[in-house]
Amino acid sequence: MKELLKEIRNCTVCAESLPFGPNPVVRASAKSQILIIGQAPGKKVHESSIPWNDQSGDNLRRWLGVDEETFYDASKIALVPMGFCYPGTGKSGDLPPRPECAPLWHERLLKLMPHLELTILVGNYAQAYYLKGNIRKTLTETVKNYESYLPTYWPLPHPSPRNNIWQAKNPWFAKEVLPGLKSRMEGILKL
């Protein structure tokens, strides 16, 4: 695992497409029990090299019911994005994750994490990649039907503050989805 993480962190495959240059951000361990697959680092994460080190990360930790110490303990939780580097900004926010990363690195990482009990798929990109033909027509429908993807996957919307409107329109998420997710986290991590 150590060698693979070093290889990922030194990756320059799509350097010419990255406005701020490559800085692959990932945390994983052969002991990881939970895998969180997000989109791609934002600018703040790119600058700090700490995954989910922003408001989205604060929201995600709240949703999961874990503190920062637990969240950043790679022997418990692996943090692997679909795109490992900050892709830059587009018209309506950050650009999509670079398409090279997941096919290049994910399978190799997963083979080295034999203790995974749950993979949390954050956002459309992770869900489309991992749920393939089982994804619903909308992210809302996929998240609402999260039980159909258990015990392996748990789909979530992106925890960005931009999604507060989505959460307000979908109160079932906080009432029905999050309590079960927190309970599952507690069970796996023995919190």
Rosetta silent file (secondary structure, phi, psi, omega in degrees, C-alpha in Angstrom):
SEQUENCE: MKELLKEIRNCTVCAESLPFGPNPVVRASAKSQILIIGQAPGKKVHESSIPWNDQSGDNLRRWLGVDEETFYDASKIALVPMGFCYPGTGKSGDLPPRPECAPLWHERLLKLMPHLELTILVGNYAQAYYLKGNIRKTLTETVKNYESYLPTYWPLPHPSPRNNIWQAKNPWFAKEVLPGLKSRMEGILKL
SCORE:     score description
SCORE:     0.000 S_00000001
   1 L     0.000  -42.873 -177.989    0.000    0.000    0.000 S_00000001
   2 H   -58.303  -42.260 -179.085    2.773    2.426    0.900 S_00000001
   3 H   -67.124  -40.956  179.761    4.380    2.022   -2.543 S_00000001
   4 H   -65.620  -43.274  178.699    1.071    2.465   -4.360 S_00000001
   5 H   -61.897  -38.216  177.145    0.204    5.617   -2.406 S_00000001
   6 H   -64.313  -42.347  178.827    3.636    7.020   -3.236 S_00000001
   7 H   -61.786  -43.567  179.307    3.061    6.214   -6.920 S_00000001
   8 H   -63.034  -46.502 -177.037   -0.348    7.955   -6.848 S_00000001
   9 H   -65.740  -19.805  177.811    1.042   11.034   -5.094 S_00000001
  10 L   -99.092    6.047 -176.516    3.745   11.314   -7.771 S_00000001
  11 L   -65.178  138.496  176.237    1.303   10.915  -10.673 S_00000001
  12 L  -133.436   20.753 -174.229    1.522   13.458  -13.502 S_00000001
  13 L   -51.903  -43.829 -176.915   -0.653   11.676  -16.113 S_00000001
  14 L  -115.091   28.590 -176.544   -2.941   14.660  -16.713 S_00000001
  15 H   -51.441  -39.357 -176.936   -0.630   17.465  -15.521 S_00000001
  16 H   -67.826  -15.590 -179.334   -1.170   19.496  -18.704 S_00000001
  17 H   -97.898   -2.778 -175.208   -4.931   19.622  -17.968 S_00000001
  18 L  -103.112  116.849 -175.390   -4.622   20.845  -14.387 S_00000001
  19 L   -63.337  -24.371  179.771   -4.604   24.641  -13.955 S_00000001
  20 L  -113.781   13.512  179.726   -2.742   24.441  -10.625 S_00000001
  21 L    80.028  167.957 -179.015   -0.613   21.407  -11.418 S_00000001
  22 L   -75.121  139.756  171.004   -0.837   17.909   -9.981 S_00000001
  23 L  -156.792   73.790 -177.510   -1.257   17.341   -6.256 S_00000001
  24 L   -59.842  128.944 -178.353   -2.989   13.958   -5.833 S_00000001
  25 L  -116.149  118.779 -177.133   -4.865   13.829   -2.513 S_00000001
  26 L  -157.741  148.768  172.253   -5.676   10.394   -1.079 S_00000001
  27 E  -138.699  130.574 -179.997   -5.623    8.528    2.247 S_00000001
  28 L  -161.018  160.206  178.770   -5.872    4.764    2.540 S_00000001
  29 L  -147.939  154.638  174.905   -4.563    1.821    4.518 S_00000001
  30 L   -65.248  -15.875 -179.630   -4.590   -1.946    4.164 S_00000001
  31 L   -95.688   -5.792 -176.303   -6.598   -1.858    7.416 S_00000001
  32 L   -51.950  135.722  179.751   -9.311    0.570    6.184 S_00000001
  33 L  -103.590  -27.758 -179.352  -12.832   -0.589    7.060 S_00000001
  34 E  -127.208  138.225  177.531  -14.803    2.121    5.286 S_00000001
  35 E  -116.194  126.419  174.732  -14.063    3.677    1.912 S_00000001
  36 E  -109.793  118.270  178.821  -15.397    7.131    1.035 S_00000001
  37 E  -108.639  113.930  179.699  -15.259    7.894   -2.674 S_00000001
  38 E  -105.756 -161.285 -177.521  -15.860   11.547   -3.469 S_00000001
  39 L   -84.633  -82.605  179.558  -15.514   13.699   -6.569 S_00000001
  40 L  -158.662  155.678  179.219  -12.192   15.557   -6.632 S_00000001
  41 L   -61.478  144.686  171.199  -10.376   17.883   -4.273 S_00000001
  42 L   -84.534 -179.111 -176.827  -11.465   21.505   -4.227 S_00000001
  43 H   -62.867  -40.970 -179.623   -9.004   24.383   -4.276 S_00000001
  44 H   -63.023  -41.796  178.061   -8.723   24.531   -0.463 S_00000001
  45 H   -67.087  -39.805  176.893   -7.980   20.799   -0.305 S_00000001
  46 H   -56.964  -43.279 -177.502   -5.475   21.175   -3.168 S_00000001
  47 H   -71.320  -34.210 -176.826   -3.653   23.850   -1.156 S_00000001
  48 H   -94.010  -19.849 -174.239   -3.661   21.912    2.146 S_00000001
  49 L    62.342   21.141  177.804   -3.292   18.356    0.739 S_00000001
  50 L  -112.421  115.389 -177.649   -5.820   17.255    3.396 S_00000001
  51 L   -61.572  143.786  176.987   -8.893   15.515    1.926 S_00000001
  52 L    56.583   31.556 -179.900  -12.286   16.945    2.831 S_00000001
  53 L   -92.271   59.776 -177.472  -10.598   19.866    4.613 S_00000001
  54 L  -159.685 -172.550 -179.276  -13.417   22.297    3.864 S_00000001
  55 H   -61.717  -35.736  177.356  -17.105   22.974    4.574 S_00000001
  56 H   -60.898  -41.292  178.063  -18.107   19.907    2.574 S_00000001
  57 H   -64.808  -39.687  176.687  -15.900   17.809    4.830 S_00000001
  58 H   -59.941  -45.658  179.092  -17.453   19.365    7.942 S_00000001
  59 H   -63.680  -43.891 -178.940  -20.911   18.469    6.631 S_00000001
  60 H   -61.801  -44.378  178.852  -19.838   14.951    5.666 S_00000001
  61 H   -61.816  -37.312  176.283  -18.365   14.272    9.118 S_00000001
  62 H   -63.746  -45.265  179.453  -21.631   15.487   10.675 S_00000001
  63 H   -59.632  -40.173 -176.489  -23.632   13.187    8.398 S_00000001
  64 H   -80.447  -19.223 -177.532  -21.421   10.229    9.330 S_00000001
  65 L    73.458   33.346  179.279  -21.387   11.039   13.041 S_00000001
  66 L  -122.712  151.103  176.550  -17.580   10.901   13.271 S_00000001
  67 L   -87.520  173.195 -178.065  -15.022   13.347   14.606 S_00000001
  68 H   -61.741  -38.933 -178.201  -11.951   14.528   12.689 S_00000001
  69 H   -60.033  -45.720  178.561   -9.635   12.109   14.481 S_00000001
  70 H   -67.274  -44.856 -176.967  -11.717    9.106   13.401 S_00000001
  71 H   -58.765  -40.323 -176.391  -12.330   10.512    9.914 S_00000001
  72 L   -94.045    9.811  175.366   -8.626   10.997    9.219 S_00000001
  73 L   -88.478  100.406 -174.946   -7.532    7.651   10.674 S_00000001
  74 L   -61.944  -21.530  177.322   -6.764    5.731    7.468 S_00000001
  75 L   -71.383  -13.802  177.121   -6.827    2.430    9.356 S_00000001
  76 L  -106.836  -50.194 -173.899  -10.558    3.108    9.795 S_00000001
  77 E  -127.967  123.908  173.674  -11.589    5.277    6.837 S_00000001
  78 E   -93.680  138.699 -179.215   -9.990    5.506    3.383 S_00000001
  79 E  -118.743  103.943 -173.448  -10.578    8.746    1.471 S_00000001
  80 E  -128.207  117.380  178.333  -10.315    8.191   -2.269 S_00000001
  81 E   -86.044  165.182  173.733  -11.662   10.642   -4.851 S_00000001
  82 L   -69.208  -38.259  174.505  -12.763    9.884   -8.393 S_00000001
  83 L  -121.078  126.577 -170.530  -10.199   12.450   -9.534 S_00000001
  84 L   -80.657  -17.525 -177.982   -7.163   12.799   -7.278 S_00000001
  85 L  -117.578  157.353  176.791   -6.228   16.388   -8.217 S_00000001
  86 L   -65.461  120.547 -174.972   -8.098   19.694   -8.245 S_00000001
  87 L   -83.110  -10.618 -176.509   -9.516   19.961  -11.784 S_00000001
  88 L   101.758  179.007 -175.379  -10.072   23.743  -11.757 S_00000001
  89 E  -108.495  140.894  175.662  -13.205   25.854  -11.894 S_00000001
  90 E  -110.897 -160.574 -177.254  -15.891   25.954  -14.557 S_00000001
  91 L   -66.458  -35.872 -174.847  -18.964   28.141  -15.094 S_00000001
  92 L  -121.921   34.476 -179.302  -20.999   26.668  -12.235 S_00000001
  93 E   125.961 -163.462 -179.396  -18.341   25.447   -9.796 S_00000001
  94 E   -64.491  148.206  176.586  -15.458   23.027   -9.917 S_00000001
  95 L   -68.376  163.109  177.504  -14.899   21.065  -13.105 S_00000001
  96 L   -62.943  158.538  175.586  -15.648   17.309  -13.126 S_00000001
  97 L   -59.196  146.706  176.447  -13.009   14.911  -11.823 S_00000001
  98 L   -61.275  134.805 -175.630  -10.362   13.986  -14.384 S_00000001
  99 L   -73.537  -12.535 -177.058  -11.483   10.756  -16.103 S_00000001
 100 L   -74.017  -31.729 -167.109   -8.011    9.165  -16.017 S_00000001
 101 H   -64.803  -56.353 -174.566   -7.773    8.669  -12.239 S_00000001
 102 H   -57.710  -49.723  179.288  -10.413    6.102  -11.281 S_00000001
 103 H   -63.655  -29.648 -177.480   -9.553    3.572  -14.032 S_00000001
 104 H   -77.296  -36.927 -169.574   -5.855    4.034  -13.340 S_00000001
 105 H  -119.281  -30.551 -170.440   -5.847    3.736   -9.545 S_00000001
 106 H   -59.428  -50.216 -176.770   -9.090    2.530   -7.947 S_00000001
 107 H   -60.389  -40.140  179.265   -8.890   -1.186   -8.690 S_00000001
 108 H   -64.372  -40.454  177.740   -5.283   -1.325   -7.494 S_00000001
 109 H   -65.492  -47.329 -177.548   -6.227    0.451   -4.255 S_00000001
 110 H   -60.101  -36.673  179.034   -9.274   -1.730   -3.630 S_00000001
 111 H   -63.031  -24.497 -177.908   -7.220   -4.916   -3.988 S_00000001
 112 L   -96.695    8.112  178.989   -5.036   -3.703   -1.110 S_00000001
 113 L  -123.641   73.953 -174.331   -7.980   -3.002    1.228 S_00000001
 114 L   -74.338  -10.092 -175.653   -9.351   -6.449    2.152 S_00000001
 115 L   -99.600    9.634 -178.780  -11.116   -5.283    5.329 S_00000001
 116 L   -63.774  131.086  176.990  -13.599   -2.889    3.704 S_00000001
 117 L  -110.881  -18.612 -177.774  -17.122   -3.323    5.045 S_00000001
 118 E  -155.889  138.134  173.684  -18.768   -0.309    3.386 S_00000001
 119 E  -117.330  120.077  179.574  -18.116    2.013    0.453 S_00000001
 120 E   -96.483  120.929 -176.845  -19.786    5.416    0.640 S_00000001
 121 E  -102.054  106.565 -175.269  -20.356    6.905   -2.812 S_00000001
 122 E   -96.190  110.569  175.572  -20.518   10.696   -2.579 S_00000001
 123 L    89.613  170.314 -175.557  -22.135   12.377   -5.572 S_00000001
 124 H   -59.570  -41.608 -173.910  -23.043   11.491   -9.148 S_00000001
 125 H   -63.842  -47.350  179.310  -19.558   10.687  -10.441 S_00000001
 126 H   -65.226  -40.358 -179.058  -18.809    8.005   -7.842 S_00000001
 127 H   -66.786  -43.066  179.421  -22.317    6.564   -8.123 S_00000001
 128 H   -63.100  -38.646 -177.635  -22.243    6.397  -11.913 S_00000001
 129 H   -71.154  -43.430 -173.655  -18.847    4.676  -11.859 S_00000001
 130 H   -93.532  -29.228 -178.723  -19.594    2.092   -9.174 S_00000001
 131 H   -92.325  -13.574  177.597  -23.328    1.469   -9.513 S_00000001
 132 H    38.633 -114.908 -176.494  -23.187    1.388  -13.320 S_00000001
 133 H   -70.153   -9.357 -179.265  -26.466   -0.076  -14.618 S_00000001
 134 H   -94.545    1.463 -179.946  -28.095    0.023  -11.177 S_00000001
 135 L   -72.584  145.625  179.071  -28.054    3.790  -10.835 S_00000001
 136 L   -82.767  177.824 -176.459  -31.480    5.471  -10.793 S_00000001
 137 L   -65.034  -32.322  179.963  -32.602    8.271  -13.103 S_00000001
 138 L  -131.917  160.065  175.060  -31.604   10.981  -10.618 S_00000001
 139 H   -59.564  -40.050  179.926  -29.228   11.305   -7.696 S_00000001
 140 H   -57.677  -46.312  179.465  -32.246   11.915   -5.465 S_00000001
 141 H   -65.724  -38.081  178.591  -33.787    8.575   -6.482 S_00000001
 142 H   -63.132  -47.921 -178.892  -30.465    6.778   -6.019 S_00000001
 143 H   -65.286  -40.913 -178.992  -29.999    8.208   -2.514 S_00000001
 144 H   -62.828  -31.444 -179.506  -33.642    7.560   -1.599 S_00000001
 145 L  -100.151   30.804 -175.920  -33.197    3.904   -2.593 S_00000001
 146 H   -53.881  -33.461 -176.813  -29.895    3.524   -0.732 S_00000001
 147 H   -61.828  -27.203 -179.170  -31.038    0.273    0.910 S_00000001
 148 H   -71.722  -12.104 -179.786  -31.035   -1.488   -2.463 S_00000001
 149 H  -102.267   -5.890  179.563  -27.243   -0.959   -2.683 S_00000001
 150 L   -76.878  154.358    9.311  -26.443   -2.306    0.780 S_00000001
 151 L   -91.119   -2.910 -173.663  -24.454   -3.902    2.268 S_00000001
 152 L   -79.057  -49.186 -172.734  -21.647   -2.893   -0.108 S_00000001
 153 E  -117.116  150.226  172.903  -22.485    0.678   -1.142 S_00000001
 154 E  -134.156  103.445 -179.499  -24.169    3.683    0.483 S_00000001
 155 E   -78.385  138.841  177.583  -24.909    6.505   -1.990 S_00000001
 156 E  -133.495  155.463  169.951  -24.981   10.099   -0.708 S_00000001
 157 L   -73.803  168.562  175.384  -25.415   13.509   -2.289 S_00000001
 158 L   -71.084  136.375 -177.268  -22.403   15.786   -2.207 S_00000001
 159 L   -82.693   18.447  178.911  -22.230   17.496    1.211 S_00000001
 160 L   -59.419  143.689  174.276  -21.377   20.872   -0.284 S_00000001
 161 H   -55.975  -23.566  176.514  -23.135   23.869    1.294 S_00000001
 162 H   -61.924  -21.431 -178.717  -24.501   24.424   -2.242 S_00000001
 163 H   -91.674   10.807  176.447  -26.691   21.358   -1.607 S_00000001
 164 H   -60.772  -33.801  178.465  -28.504   22.906    1.363 S_00000001
 165 H   -64.974  -43.306  178.146  -31.398   23.649   -1.011 S_00000001
 166 H   -59.511  -45.497 -179.105  -31.510   19.961   -2.003 S_00000001
 167 H   -62.958  -39.077  178.952  -31.594   18.952    1.664 S_00000001
 168 H   -64.772  -35.309  179.646  -34.398   21.428    2.384 S_00000001
 169 H   -78.088  -17.355 -175.743  -36.435   19.958   -0.503 S_00000001
 170 L  -127.261   68.318 -176.823  -35.733   16.399    0.672 S_00000001
 171 L   -62.606  -21.134  176.747  -36.314   16.282    4.457 S_00000001
 172 H   -58.538  -27.741 -177.751  -36.487   12.461    4.295 S_00000001
 173 H   -60.767  -50.451 -179.904  -32.698   12.477    3.853 S_00000001
 174 H   -70.425  -33.044 -175.774  -32.017   13.758    7.391 S_00000001
 175 H   -82.105  -37.387 -171.881  -34.898   11.772    8.894 S_00000001
 176 H  -107.502  -38.987 -173.011  -34.486    8.420    7.133 S_00000001
 177 H   -86.203  -50.178 -173.245  -31.022    8.115    5.598 S_00000001
 178 H   -63.815  -40.442  178.177  -28.639    9.783    8.057 S_00000001
 179 H   -60.083  -41.000  178.432  -29.698    7.933   11.235 S_00000001
 180 H   -66.015  -39.308  179.114  -29.123    4.587    9.516 S_00000001
 181 H   -64.360  -46.303  178.443  -25.792    5.737    8.126 S_00000001
 182 H   -60.134  -41.537  179.230  -24.596    6.914   11.547 S_00000001
 183 H   -63.258  -42.896  178.749  -25.687    3.608   13.071 S_00000001
 184 H   -64.180  -41.250  177.608  -23.812    1.632   10.404 S_00000001
 185 H   -60.207  -46.758 -179.649  -20.688    3.759   10.966 S_00000001
 186 H   -60.191  -41.577 -178.577  -20.884    3.142   14.719 S_00000001
 187 H   -65.580  -42.772 -178.923  -21.272   -0.587   14.166 S_00000001
 188 H   -71.346  -44.899 -174.972  -18.320   -0.901   11.824 S_00000001
 189 H   -88.756   -2.847 -179.048  -15.983    1.419   13.720 S_00000001
 190 L    56.550   46.928 -179.734  -17.145    0.325   17.188 S_00000001
 191 L   -78.865    0.000    0.000  -17.802    3.957   18.177 S_00000001
